[in-house]
Amino acid sequence: MGTNAARLPEICGHPHITSNGHGTTVNGVAMHNGLPPGQPDGAGNRTGPHADSSTLPVDGSRTDPHAESSAQSADGRRFRTVLGHFATGIVAITAIDPDNGEPCGLAANSFTSVSLDPPLVAFCVAHTSTSWPRLRAARTQTVNVLAEHQQSVCAALASKGGDKFAGLEWTKSPGGNPMISDALAWIDCSIEAEHPAGDHVIVIARVHDLGVHGDGGPLVFFRGGYGRFRT
């Protein structure tokens, strides 16, 4: 998910995409016909919403005839296209703005667990994000794991400007931040460290409380489109 959204990759063609009447199926991931990927607000315009990904080293001693030439420049578009083949979930990071008491948030797909002891998670935010300064100023932040039917929530929190929470249902987490209704899970955390990384900052956050909030499948982002996990 670029703007505050973690880098949602661009849509690109693929020979193995088939229609199922409800959307399209891409290598096992059902991509629904609906909202086009939004221009995220700062959480990333990298591989898609972003590009929080690291690239694997190329073994110069072997050549894969089916791979694109490594001599090609890793320009932004190609980077997003290739990294977009790594499927991710999508989270909404929320908080209460300490300056005005209003809810604030952004969408991101650059989220991962980091450590069990101590319990740490991480996510990436673009330097251009207009929502991150407000979230960063809060005492704690809450990560909401979005469900497969919450593409509209992702779009709202990935947008720039306006009231992102208009029409969104939420209650307060134990930490006092917006816990979005029907999200799969919530994680209350606080910033432990920040590490500059190119056009983003890697945020390490310590987990204080967490729980399962809803049921169902996750909202999936793959090759520039939204979908759901199919068993």
Tab-separated table of C-alpha atoms in Angstrom:
chain	number	residue	atom	x	y	z
A	1	MET	CA	0.000	0.000	0.000
A	2	GLY	CA	2.730	4.803	-1.482
A	3	THR	CA	1.595	7.371	0.882
A	4	ASN	CA	1.344	6.376	4.359
A	5	ALA	CA	0.622	3.018	3.179
A	6	ALA	CA	3.372	0.636	3.080
A	7	ARG	CA	4.217	0.426	-0.583
A	8	LEU	CA	1.637	-1.400	-2.539
A	9	PRO	CA	3.184	-2.572	-5.805
A	10	GLU	CA	1.983	-1.606	-9.222
A	11	ILE	CA	-0.254	-3.848	-11.235
A	12	CYS	CA	1.550	-5.679	-13.958
A	13	GLY	CA	0.512	-8.293	-16.474
A	14	HIS	CA	1.012	-11.993	-15.887
A	15	PRO	CA	0.233	-14.988	-18.086
A	16	HIS	CA	-1.228	-17.035	-15.238
A	17	ILE	CA	-4.136	-14.811	-14.269
A	18	THR	CA	-7.594	-16.311	-14.720
A	19	SER	CA	-11.067	-14.966	-14.102
A	20	ASN	CA	-13.343	-16.753	-11.633
A	21	GLY	CA	-16.460	-14.627	-11.976
A	22	HIS	CA	-15.848	-12.847	-8.687
A	23	GLY	CA	-12.520	-11.322	-9.553
A	24	THR	CA	-9.361	-12.922	-10.824
A	25	THR	CA	-7.157	-15.641	-9.485
A	26	VAL	CA	-3.448	-14.936	-9.556
A	27	ASN	CA	-1.309	-17.940	-8.701
A	28	GLY	CA	-3.799	-19.028	-6.060
A	29	VAL	CA	-4.629	-15.563	-4.733
A	30	ALA	CA	-8.062	-14.262	-5.624
A	31	MET	CA	-7.788	-10.654	-6.705
A	32	HIS	CA	-11.165	-8.968	-6.445
A	33	ASN	CA	-12.411	-6.505	-8.998
A	34	GLY	CA	-12.957	-3.345	-7.031
A	35	LEU	CA	-10.961	-0.476	-5.638
A	36	PRO	CA	-7.746	0.034	-7.553
A	37	PRO	CA	-4.637	0.174	-5.409
A	38	GLY	CA	-4.526	3.587	-3.801
A	39	GLN	CA	-1.666	5.999	-3.746
A	40	PRO	CA	-0.690	5.432	-0.137
A	41	ASP	CA	0.095	8.250	2.178
A	42	GLY	CA	3.690	7.903	3.067
A	43	ALA	CA	3.940	4.434	4.372
A	44	GLY	CA	5.434	3.844	1.213
A	45	ASN	CA	5.603	4.266	-2.425
A	46	ARG	CA	8.080	1.582	-2.794
A	47	THR	CA	7.181	-1.706	-4.137
A	48	GLY	CA	3.736	-1.148	-3.989
A	49	PRO	CA	2.776	0.529	-1.201
A	50	HIS	CA	6.307	0.347	-0.833
A	51	ALA	CA	9.306	-1.487	-0.983
A	52	ASP	CA	10.430	-2.494	2.192
A	53	SER	CA	12.072	-5.331	0.771
A	54	SER	CA	15.647	-6.211	0.654
A	55	THR	CA	17.087	-7.833	-2.439
A	56	LEU	CA	18.953	-11.103	-2.492
A	57	PRO	CA	22.532	-11.115	-3.814
A	58	VAL	CA	23.027	-12.411	-7.318
A	59	ASP	CA	25.425	-15.312	-7.818
A	60	GLY	CA	27.448	-14.138	-10.770
A	61	SER	CA	28.783	-17.618	-11.414
A	62	ARG	CA	25.459	-18.921	-12.644
A	63	THR	CA	22.960	-17.537	-15.111
A	64	ASP	CA	19.264	-18.287	-15.096
A	65	PRO	CA	18.055	-18.073	-18.722
A	66	HIS	CA	14.519	-17.417	-17.471
A	67	ALA	CA	15.440	-14.480	-15.286
A	68	GLU	CA	15.708	-10.900	-16.466
A	69	SER	CA	19.238	-9.662	-16.979
A	70	SER	CA	20.833	-8.520	-13.739
A	71	ALA	CA	22.597	-5.892	-15.807
A	72	GLN	CA	19.336	-3.965	-16.084
A	73	SER	CA	19.143	-0.997	-13.824
A	74	ALA	CA	17.038	-1.508	-10.705
A	75	ASP	CA	14.916	1.543	-11.454
A	76	GLY	CA	11.869	2.304	-9.338
A	77	ARG	CA	9.306	0.797	-11.679
A	78	ARG	CA	11.206	-2.450	-12.164
A	79	PHE	CA	11.884	-2.649	-8.433
A	80	ARG	CA	8.169	-2.341	-7.642
A	81	THR	CA	7.235	-4.863	-10.313
A	82	VAL	CA	9.650	-7.538	-9.129
A	83	LEU	CA	9.104	-7.004	-5.389
A	84	GLY	CA	5.367	-6.962	-6.025
A	85	HIS	CA	5.612	-10.738	-6.499
A	86	PHE	CA	6.094	-11.105	-2.757
A	87	ALA	CA	2.598	-11.379	-1.259
A	88	THR	CA	1.966	-9.477	1.975
A	89	GLY	CA	-0.782	-8.812	4.436
A	90	ILE	CA	-1.932	-5.273	5.181
A	91	VAL	CA	-2.102	-3.507	8.532
A	92	ALA	CA	-3.585	-0.232	9.710
A	93	ILE	CA	-1.385	1.579	12.212
A	94	THR	CA	-3.447	3.883	14.420
A	95	ALA	CA	-3.100	6.250	17.352
A	96	ILE	CA	-4.719	9.268	18.990
A	97	ASP	CA	-3.090	12.554	18.020
A	98	PRO	CA	-1.913	14.069	21.315
A	99	ASP	CA	-2.320	17.595	19.939
A	100	ASN	CA	-6.018	17.436	19.112
A	101	GLY	CA	-7.293	14.124	20.509
A	102	GLU	CA	-8.371	12.970	17.042
A	103	PRO	CA	-7.662	9.502	15.595
A	104	CYS	CA	-4.879	9.247	13.031
A	105	GLY	CA	-3.483	6.371	11.038
A	106	LEU	CA	-1.893	4.951	7.941
A	107	ALA	CA	-1.963	1.676	6.005
A	108	ALA	CA	1.123	-0.451	5.470
A	109	ASN	CA	2.106	-3.829	4.109
A	110	SER	CA	5.681	-3.529	5.344
A	111	PHE	CA	5.030	-5.180	8.702
A	112	THR	CA	6.747	-8.094	10.401
A	113	SER	CA	7.419	-9.689	13.760
A	114	VAL	CA	11.023	-9.219	14.890
A	115	SER	CA	11.635	-10.751	18.311
A	116	LEU	CA	9.914	-12.876	20.948
A	117	ASP	CA	12.116	-11.776	23.835
A	118	PRO	CA	11.603	-8.911	24.099
A	119	PRO	CA	8.435	-8.884	21.950
A	120	LEU	CA	9.169	-6.591	19.006
A	121	VAL	CA	7.542	-5.844	15.654
A	122	ALA	CA	8.651	-3.598	12.801
A	123	PHE	CA	7.161	-1.606	9.949
A	124	CYS	CA	8.439	0.878	7.377
A	125	VAL	CA	7.191	4.402	6.764
A	126	ALA	CA	8.091	6.755	3.924
A	127	HIS	CA	9.818	10.019	4.789
A	128	THR	CA	7.054	11.778	2.839
A	129	SER	CA	4.277	10.469	5.074
A	130	THR	CA	2.113	13.213	6.494
A	131	SER	CA	0.457	10.910	9.027
A	132	TRP	CA	3.558	9.417	10.601
A	133	PRO	CA	4.573	12.572	12.527
A	134	ARG	CA	1.173	12.508	14.251
A	135	LEU	CA	1.405	8.799	15.001
A	136	ARG	CA	4.987	9.137	16.168
A	137	ALA	CA	4.027	11.831	18.671
A	138	ALA	CA	1.558	9.517	20.408
A	139	ARG	CA	2.619	7.586	23.514
A	140	THR	CA	1.576	4.287	21.946
A	141	GLN	CA	0.460	3.006	18.547
A	142	THR	CA	-1.843	0.127	17.577
A	143	VAL	CA	-1.337	-2.216	14.645
A	144	ASN	CA	-4.608	-3.576	13.210
A	145	VAL	CA	-4.326	-6.656	10.988
A	146	LEU	CA	-6.928	-6.097	8.254
A	147	ALA	CA	-9.366	-8.781	7.143
A	148	GLU	CA	-10.098	-9.764	3.547
A	149	HIS	CA	-13.251	-7.615	3.378
A	150	GLN	CA	-11.538	-4.444	4.627
A	151	GLN	CA	-10.110	-3.097	1.386
A	152	SER	CA	-12.118	0.097	1.938
A	153	VAL	CA	-10.419	0.562	5.322
A	154	CYS	CA	-7.050	0.228	3.630
A	155	ALA	CA	-8.037	2.777	0.982
A	156	ALA	CA	-9.254	5.249	3.600
A	157	LEU	CA	-6.103	5.078	5.706
A	158	ALA	CA	-3.827	5.095	2.658
A	159	SER	CA	-5.314	8.345	1.397
A	160	LYS	CA	-3.811	11.775	1.923
A	161	GLY	CA	-5.679	14.500	3.716
A	162	GLY	CA	-9.249	14.655	4.934
A	163	ASP	CA	-10.838	12.686	7.756
A	164	LYS	CA	-9.488	9.173	7.276
A	165	PHE	CA	-11.740	7.785	9.979
A	166	ALA	CA	-15.009	9.120	8.575
A	167	GLY	CA	-17.351	6.152	8.342
A	168	LEU	CA	-14.931	3.738	10.037
A	169	GLU	CA	-16.130	1.862	13.102
A	170	TRP	CA	-13.660	1.494	15.945
A	171	THR	CA	-13.344	1.147	19.661
A	172	LYS	CA	-10.401	1.868	21.943
A	173	SER	CA	-7.707	-0.732	22.442
A	174	PRO	CA	-6.361	-1.304	25.958
A	175	GLY	CA	-3.681	1.238	25.041
A	176	GLY	CA	-6.332	3.796	24.126
A	177	ASN	CA	-5.896	3.790	20.336
A	178	PRO	CA	-8.384	3.039	17.535
A	179	MET	CA	-9.046	-0.687	17.295
A	180	ILE	CA	-10.813	-1.103	13.966
A	181	SER	CA	-13.973	-3.185	14.030
A	182	ASP	CA	-13.709	-6.601	12.350
A	183	ALA	CA	-9.920	-6.423	12.013
A	184	LEU	CA	-8.355	-9.840	12.565
A	185	ALA	CA	-6.010	-8.826	15.361
A	186	TRP	CA	-4.638	-5.830	17.244
A	187	ILE	CA	-1.221	-5.096	18.720
A	188	ASP	CA	-0.567	-2.247	21.151
A	189	CYS	CA	3.045	-1.107	20.955
A	190	SER	CA	5.405	1.819	21.403
A	191	ILE	CA	8.397	2.981	19.388
A	192	GLU	CA	11.633	1.346	20.499
A	193	ALA	CA	13.957	2.578	17.742
A	194	GLU	CA	13.982	4.138	14.280
A	195	HIS	CA	16.519	3.402	11.559
A	196	PRO	CA	16.768	5.554	8.398
A	197	ALA	CA	16.757	3.374	5.284
A	198	GLY	CA	16.776	5.160	1.933
A	199	ASP	CA	13.465	6.899	1.359
A	200	HIS	CA	11.914	5.171	4.384
A	201	VAL	CA	12.436	4.772	8.073
A	202	ILE	CA	12.351	1.325	9.696
A	203	VAL	CA	10.394	1.535	12.933
A	204	ILE	CA	11.008	-1.041	15.665
A	205	ALA	CA	8.167	-1.175	18.204
A	206	ARG	CA	7.866	-2.977	21.545
A	207	VAL	CA	4.633	-4.933	22.035
A	208	HIS	CA	2.713	-4.214	25.256
A	209	ASP	CA	-0.540	-6.037	24.612
A	210	LEU	CA	-2.225	-7.865	21.750
A	211	GLY	CA	-5.121	-10.092	20.876
A	212	VAL	CA	-7.327	-11.673	18.224
A	213	HIS	CA	-10.213	-9.402	17.353
A	214	GLY	CA	-12.027	-10.960	14.397
A	215	ASP	CA	-12.344	-14.103	12.327
A	216	GLY	CA	-11.857	-14.883	8.657
A	217	GLY	CA	-9.078	-14.516	6.133
A	218	PRO	CA	-6.484	-11.760	5.711
A	219	LEU	CA	-6.455	-8.912	3.208
A	220	VAL	CA	-3.660	-9.791	0.792
A	221	PHE	CA	-1.659	-7.513	-1.480
A	222	PHE	CA	0.015	-9.110	-4.506
A	223	ARG	CA	1.345	-7.615	-7.744
A	224	GLY	CA	-0.545	-4.368	-7.388
A	225	GLY	CA	-3.927	-5.828	-6.450
A	226	TYR	CA	-5.892	-6.844	-3.386
A	227	GLY	CA	-7.060	-10.377	-2.766
A	228	ARG	CA	-7.746	-13.041	-0.181
A	229	PHE	CA	-6.166	-16.267	0.943
A	230	ARG	CA	-7.796	-19.337	-0.581
A	231	THR	CA	-7.531	-22.779	1.010
